[in-house]
Short mmCIF file of N, CA and C in Angstrom, two decimals:
data_model
loop_
_atom_site.label_atom_id
_atom_site.label_comp_id
_atom_site.label_asym_id
_atom_site.label_seq_id
_atom_site.Cartn_x
_atom_site.Cartn_y
_atom_site.Cartn_z
N MET A 8 -16.98 -37.67 -50.69
CA MET A 8 -17.06 -37.60 -49.24
C MET A 8 -18.43 -37.25 -48.68
N GLY A 9 -19.09 -38.38 -47.97
CA GLY A 9 -20.07 -38.15 -47.42
C GLY A 9 -20.11 -37.09 -46.25
N CYS A 10 -21.40 -36.70 -45.60
CA CYS A 10 -21.83 -35.80 -44.48
C CYS A 10 -21.22 -36.82 -43.13
N ASP A 11 -21.25 -37.73 -42.99
CA ASP A 11 -20.32 -38.52 -41.84
C ASP A 11 -19.18 -38.39 -41.58
N GLU A 12 -18.68 -38.42 -42.95
CA GLU A 12 -17.33 -38.47 -42.98
C GLU A 12 -16.61 -36.97 -42.48
N VAL A 13 -17.45 -36.07 -43.60
CA VAL A 13 -17.10 -34.46 -43.03
C VAL A 13 -17.11 -34.57 -41.39
N LEU A 14 -18.35 -34.73 -41.01
CA LEU A 14 -18.52 -34.25 -39.40
C LEU A 14 -17.62 -35.20 -38.47
N ARG A 15 -17.07 -36.26 -38.97
CA ARG A 15 -15.84 -37.26 -38.39
C ARG A 15 -14.65 -36.31 -38.17
N LEU A 16 -14.69 -35.65 -39.61
CA LEU A 16 -13.43 -34.89 -39.48
C LEU A 16 -13.36 -33.66 -39.01
N LEU A 17 -14.52 -32.92 -38.83
CA LEU A 17 -14.70 -31.88 -38.08
C LEU A 17 -14.82 -32.13 -36.39
N ARG A 18 -14.99 -33.03 -36.19
CA ARG A 18 -15.04 -33.76 -34.68
C ARG A 18 -13.64 -33.85 -34.31
N ASP A 19 -12.82 -34.42 -35.20
CA ASP A 19 -11.32 -34.85 -35.11
C ASP A 19 -10.68 -33.52 -34.63
N ARG A 20 -10.95 -32.19 -35.92
CA ARG A 20 -10.39 -31.01 -35.69
C ARG A 20 -10.82 -30.49 -34.26
N GLU A 21 -11.80 -30.35 -34.18
CA GLU A 21 -12.29 -29.90 -32.80
C GLU A 21 -11.83 -30.32 -31.50
N ALA A 22 -11.47 -31.60 -31.56
CA ALA A 22 -10.89 -32.18 -30.14
C ALA A 22 -9.27 -31.67 -30.23
N ALA A 23 -8.81 -31.90 -31.58
CA ALA A 23 -7.42 -31.45 -31.66
C ALA A 23 -7.57 -30.01 -31.10
N CYS A 24 -8.07 -28.84 -31.48
CA CYS A 24 -8.18 -27.57 -31.23
C CYS A 24 -8.28 -27.19 -29.81
N ARG A 25 -9.53 -28.05 -29.19
CA ARG A 25 -9.61 -28.19 -27.88
C ARG A 25 -8.19 -28.44 -27.00
N GLY A 26 -7.74 -29.10 -27.36
CA GLY A 26 -6.54 -30.07 -26.90
C GLY A 26 -5.50 -28.57 -26.57
N GLU A 27 -5.20 -27.84 -27.83
CA GLU A 27 -4.30 -26.85 -28.47
C GLU A 27 -4.65 -25.66 -27.22
N VAL A 28 -6.10 -25.44 -27.21
CA VAL A 28 -6.43 -24.35 -26.05
C VAL A 28 -6.13 -24.58 -24.89
N GLU A 29 -6.35 -25.77 -24.49
CA GLU A 29 -5.72 -26.11 -23.21
C GLU A 29 -4.39 -26.08 -22.55
N ARG A 30 -3.36 -26.69 -23.72
CA ARG A 30 -2.16 -26.64 -23.56
C ARG A 30 -1.59 -25.00 -23.59
N LEU A 31 -2.10 -24.23 -24.00
CA LEU A 31 -1.86 -23.01 -24.42
C LEU A 31 -2.51 -22.12 -23.12
N ARG A 32 -3.56 -22.76 -22.65
CA ARG A 32 -3.96 -21.95 -21.59
C ARG A 32 -2.88 -22.07 -19.89
N GLY A 33 -2.43 -23.32 -19.94
CA GLY A 33 -1.39 -23.73 -19.00
C GLY A 33 -0.17 -22.85 -19.06
N GLU A 34 -0.10 -22.76 -20.38
CA GLU A 34 1.52 -21.96 -20.69
C GLU A 34 1.09 -20.47 -20.39
N ALA A 35 -0.10 -20.01 -20.56
CA ALA A 35 -0.41 -18.54 -20.03
C ALA A 35 -0.16 -18.51 -18.97
N GLU A 36 -0.98 -19.20 -17.92
CA GLU A 36 -0.88 -19.32 -16.57
C GLU A 36 0.48 -19.49 -16.09
N ARG A 37 1.47 -20.14 -16.28
CA ARG A 37 2.54 -20.16 -15.95
C ARG A 37 3.74 -19.24 -16.23
N ILE A 38 3.46 -18.45 -17.31
CA ILE A 38 3.86 -17.16 -17.98
C ILE A 38 3.35 -16.21 -16.86
N ALA A 39 2.12 -15.81 -16.74
CA ALA A 39 1.58 -14.71 -15.90
C ALA A 39 2.22 -15.26 -14.48
N GLN A 40 2.44 -16.32 -13.82
CA GLN A 40 2.65 -16.55 -12.92
C GLN A 40 4.74 -16.16 -12.75
N LEU A 41 5.16 -16.46 -13.73
CA LEU A 41 6.98 -15.84 -13.69
C LEU A 41 6.65 -14.09 -13.93
N LEU A 42 5.96 -13.82 -14.80
CA LEU A 42 5.87 -12.31 -14.85
C LEU A 42 5.37 -11.62 -13.35
N ALA A 43 4.75 -12.28 -12.99
CA ALA A 43 4.25 -11.61 -11.35
C ALA A 43 5.64 -11.77 -10.41
N GLU A 44 6.43 -13.08 -10.43
CA GLU A 44 7.43 -12.63 -9.85
C GLU A 44 8.37 -11.90 -10.12
N CYS A 45 8.70 -11.83 -11.53
CA CYS A 45 9.84 -10.71 -12.13
C CYS A 45 9.32 -9.40 -11.71
N GLU A 46 8.08 -9.33 -11.71
CA GLU A 46 7.62 -7.62 -11.51
C GLU A 46 7.87 -7.34 -9.90
N GLU A 47 7.36 -8.43 -9.05
CA GLU A 47 8.13 -8.35 -7.58
C GLU A 47 9.64 -8.15 -7.60
N ASP A 48 10.52 -8.97 -8.12
CA ASP A 48 12.25 -8.28 -7.98
C ASP A 48 11.93 -7.32 -8.42
N LEU A 49 11.21 -6.76 -9.84
CA LEU A 49 11.80 -5.22 -10.06
C LEU A 49 11.53 -4.17 -8.89
N ALA A 50 10.46 -4.47 -8.39
CA ALA A 50 10.07 -3.50 -7.70
C ALA A 50 10.94 -3.65 -6.68
N ALA A 51 11.63 -4.49 -6.08
CA ALA A 51 12.40 -4.88 -4.81
C ALA A 51 13.47 -3.71 -5.09
N VAL A 52 13.93 -4.37 -6.36
CA VAL A 52 15.23 -3.89 -6.93
C VAL A 52 15.16 -2.07 -6.94
N ALA A 53 14.12 -1.62 -7.56
CA ALA A 53 13.92 -0.21 -7.94
C ALA A 53 13.83 0.46 -6.31
N THR A 54 13.36 -0.30 -5.35
CA THR A 54 12.90 0.01 -4.10
C THR A 54 14.50 0.38 -3.40
N ALA A 55 15.26 -0.43 -3.87
CA ALA A 55 16.71 -0.88 -3.19
C ALA A 55 17.39 0.55 -3.83
N SER A 56 17.11 0.53 -5.02
CA SER A 56 18.02 1.75 -5.78
C SER A 56 17.61 2.96 -5.18
N LYS A 57 16.35 3.22 -4.75
CA LYS A 57 15.77 4.77 -4.29
C LYS A 57 16.73 4.76 -2.93
N VAL A 58 16.64 3.66 -2.15
CA VAL A 58 16.79 3.97 -0.50
C VAL A 58 18.45 4.15 -0.64
N VAL A 59 19.35 3.45 -1.66
CA VAL A 59 20.78 3.52 -1.72
C VAL A 59 20.87 5.04 -2.16
N GLY A 60 20.18 5.30 -3.18
CA GLY A 60 20.35 6.54 -3.90
C GLY A 60 19.76 7.72 -3.12
N GLU A 61 19.35 7.75 -1.74
CA GLU A 61 18.88 8.85 -1.03
C GLU A 61 19.67 8.61 0.32
N LEU A 62 20.48 7.70 0.57
CA LEU A 62 21.55 7.86 1.57
C LEU A 62 22.51 9.25 1.38
N PRO A 63 22.70 9.86 2.23
CA PRO A 63 23.64 11.17 2.68
C PRO A 63 25.00 10.79 1.77
N ALA A 64 25.43 11.20 1.22
CA ALA A 64 26.93 11.33 0.44
C ALA A 64 27.65 11.87 1.26
N LEU A 65 29.10 11.46 1.38
CA LEU A 65 30.11 11.89 1.91
C LEU A 65 30.91 12.61 0.78
N HIS A 66 31.92 13.53 1.58
CA HIS A 66 32.54 14.64 0.64
C HIS A 66 33.73 13.74 -0.32
N ALA A 67 34.38 12.85 0.18
CA ALA A 67 35.56 12.31 -0.09
C ALA A 67 34.62 10.79 -1.10
N PRO A 68 35.46 10.43 -2.26
CA PRO A 68 34.92 9.42 -2.90
C PRO A 68 35.40 8.07 -2.02
N VAL A 69 34.25 7.10 -2.06
CA VAL A 69 34.38 5.81 -1.25
C VAL A 69 35.30 4.71 -1.91
N LEU A 70 35.07 4.28 -3.26
CA LEU A 70 35.87 3.48 -3.93
C LEU A 70 37.30 3.88 -4.51
N ALA A 71 38.22 3.04 -4.50
CA ALA A 71 39.63 3.58 -4.84
C ALA A 71 39.26 3.68 -6.57
N GLY A 72 38.94 2.95 -7.02
CA GLY A 72 38.95 2.69 -8.53
C GLY A 72 37.50 1.93 -9.01
N PRO A 73 37.31 2.07 -10.38
CA PRO A 73 36.03 1.48 -10.96
C PRO A 73 35.74 0.24 -10.23
N VAL A 74 34.62 -0.02 -9.93
CA VAL A 74 33.90 -1.42 -9.58
C VAL A 74 33.81 -2.16 -10.73
N GLY A 75 33.23 -1.61 -11.86
CA GLY A 75 32.55 -2.39 -13.11
C GLY A 75 31.19 -2.79 -13.29
N PRO A 76 30.63 -2.95 -14.13
CA PRO A 76 29.20 -3.24 -14.25
C PRO A 76 28.99 -4.40 -13.35
N VAL A 77 27.93 -4.41 -12.64
CA VAL A 77 27.20 -5.58 -11.91
C VAL A 77 25.67 -5.97 -12.91
N VAL A 78 25.78 -6.90 -13.57
CA VAL A 78 24.54 -7.70 -14.45
C VAL A 78 24.19 -8.70 -13.85
N ILE A 79 22.82 -8.50 -13.64
CA ILE A 79 21.88 -9.84 -13.47
C ILE A 79 21.54 -10.61 -14.48
N PRO A 80 22.02 -11.77 -14.49
CA PRO A 80 21.82 -12.74 -15.38
C PRO A 80 20.70 -13.36 -15.73
N LEU A 81 19.81 -12.89 -16.74
CA LEU A 81 18.43 -13.51 -17.05
C LEU A 81 18.58 -14.65 -18.00
N PRO A 82 17.39 -15.75 -17.60
CA PRO A 82 17.53 -16.77 -18.49
C PRO A 82 17.58 -16.14 -19.98
N ARG A 83 18.09 -17.05 -20.88
CA ARG A 83 18.22 -16.72 -22.47
C ARG A 83 16.78 -17.08 -23.16
N ALA A 84 16.37 -16.08 -23.82
CA ALA A 84 15.20 -15.95 -24.48
C ALA A 84 14.79 -17.67 -25.02
N GLY A 85 13.62 -17.97 -24.94
CA GLY A 85 13.03 -19.16 -25.26
C GLY A 85 13.46 -20.34 -24.47
N VAL A 86 14.17 -20.39 -23.26
CA VAL A 86 14.98 -21.08 -22.60
C VAL A 86 13.44 -21.11 -21.17
N SER A 87 13.14 -22.17 -20.61
CA SER A 87 11.85 -22.20 -19.77
C SER A 87 12.71 -22.41 -18.29
N ALA A 88 13.05 -21.05 -17.39
CA ALA A 88 13.88 -21.49 -16.52
C ALA A 88 12.85 -21.49 -15.13
N GLY A 89 11.82 -21.45 -15.04
CA GLY A 89 10.86 -21.46 -14.08
C GLY A 89 11.19 -20.62 -12.91
N ARG A 90 10.61 -20.67 -12.06
CA ARG A 90 10.48 -19.91 -10.68
C ARG A 90 12.26 -20.22 -9.90
N ALA A 91 12.53 -21.36 -10.02
CA ALA A 91 14.02 -21.38 -9.85
C ALA A 91 15.04 -20.87 -10.52
N GLY A 92 14.99 -20.64 -11.51
CA GLY A 92 15.90 -20.10 -12.38
C GLY A 92 15.82 -18.52 -12.33
N VAL A 93 14.76 -17.98 -11.98
CA VAL A 93 14.27 -16.83 -11.51
C VAL A 93 15.21 -16.31 -10.29
N ARG A 94 14.95 -17.38 -9.47
CA ARG A 94 15.36 -16.84 -7.80
C ARG A 94 16.87 -17.21 -7.75
N GLU A 95 17.61 -18.10 -8.86
CA GLU A 95 19.16 -18.47 -9.01
C GLU A 95 19.72 -17.09 -9.31
N ALA A 96 18.86 -16.56 -10.57
CA ALA A 96 19.79 -15.44 -11.01
C ALA A 96 19.46 -14.27 -10.10
N ALA A 97 18.62 -13.98 -9.14
CA ALA A 97 18.33 -13.00 -8.48
C ALA A 97 19.31 -13.14 -7.15
N ALA A 98 19.79 -14.52 -6.73
CA ALA A 98 20.57 -14.58 -5.68
C ALA A 98 22.11 -14.23 -6.11
N GLU A 99 22.13 -14.61 -7.64
CA GLU A 99 23.55 -14.31 -7.90
C GLU A 99 23.76 -12.73 -8.28
N PHE A 100 22.63 -11.88 -8.43
CA PHE A 100 22.69 -10.60 -8.29
C PHE A 100 22.92 -9.96 -7.22
N THR A 101 22.34 -10.63 -5.86
CA THR A 101 22.41 -10.19 -4.78
C THR A 101 23.98 -10.18 -3.94
N GLU A 102 24.25 -11.58 -4.78
CA GLU A 102 25.64 -11.83 -4.13
C GLU A 102 27.01 -10.72 -4.88
N GLN A 103 26.26 -10.39 -6.26
CA GLN A 103 27.34 -9.52 -6.57
C GLN A 103 27.16 -7.91 -6.23
N VAL A 104 25.89 -7.53 -5.73
CA VAL A 104 25.63 -6.21 -4.83
C VAL A 104 26.44 -6.18 -3.62
N VAL A 105 26.42 -7.31 -2.86
CA VAL A 105 27.30 -7.54 -1.61
C VAL A 105 28.62 -7.23 -2.17
N GLU A 106 29.08 -7.93 -3.08
CA GLU A 106 30.61 -8.41 -2.94
C GLU A 106 30.88 -6.48 -3.44
N VAL A 107 30.22 -5.97 -4.20
CA VAL A 107 30.33 -4.61 -4.54
C VAL A 107 30.51 -3.68 -3.19
N LEU A 108 29.51 -3.99 -2.54
CA LEU A 108 29.41 -3.13 -1.17
C LEU A 108 30.63 -3.55 -0.12
N ALA A 109 31.22 -4.63 -0.31
CA ALA A 109 32.05 -4.86 0.55
C ALA A 109 33.29 -4.12 0.35
N ARG A 110 33.35 -4.35 -0.83
CA ARG A 110 34.72 -3.79 -1.39
C ARG A 110 34.93 -2.20 -1.09
N ALA A 111 33.70 -1.44 -0.79
CA ALA A 111 33.64 -0.03 -1.08
C ALA A 111 34.05 0.58 0.54
N ARG A 112 34.10 -0.65 1.60
CA ARG A 112 34.33 -0.34 2.76
C ARG A 112 33.88 1.17 3.20
N GLY A 113 32.81 1.56 3.15
CA GLY A 113 32.12 2.84 3.64
C GLY A 113 30.89 2.88 2.94
N PRO A 114 30.45 4.23 3.28
CA PRO A 114 29.19 4.52 2.58
C PRO A 114 29.07 4.59 1.10
N VAL A 115 28.20 4.18 0.21
CA VAL A 115 28.20 4.41 -1.01
C VAL A 115 27.33 5.56 -1.61
N ARG A 116 27.87 6.03 -2.55
CA ARG A 116 27.08 7.05 -3.30
C ARG A 116 27.15 6.53 -4.90
N GLY A 117 26.41 7.04 -5.38
CA GLY A 117 26.21 7.02 -6.91
C GLY A 117 26.90 7.90 -7.74
#
């Protein structure tokens, strides 16, 4: 194998590596954006939890029976949900919370 052939192989490998680096940079930017959106949602839910937790509690129980867990459905690991998937999951969670509050028919306490 001559020097020219080794240089050609090295240039090919360099080009392939550059392509992979660019692809990974794009993926990292996409993930960073999703992370920022999820952090915003987390902050909003934490704030809502704090506000609801600070509401004055009444002496009588509000709910007649157990409501059951309210779960926010998150995209499965390895599935690229994108912004629309995160927003859809948040909307579904919001509907569940509103449903629980509607069944309470009065002040809610933890």
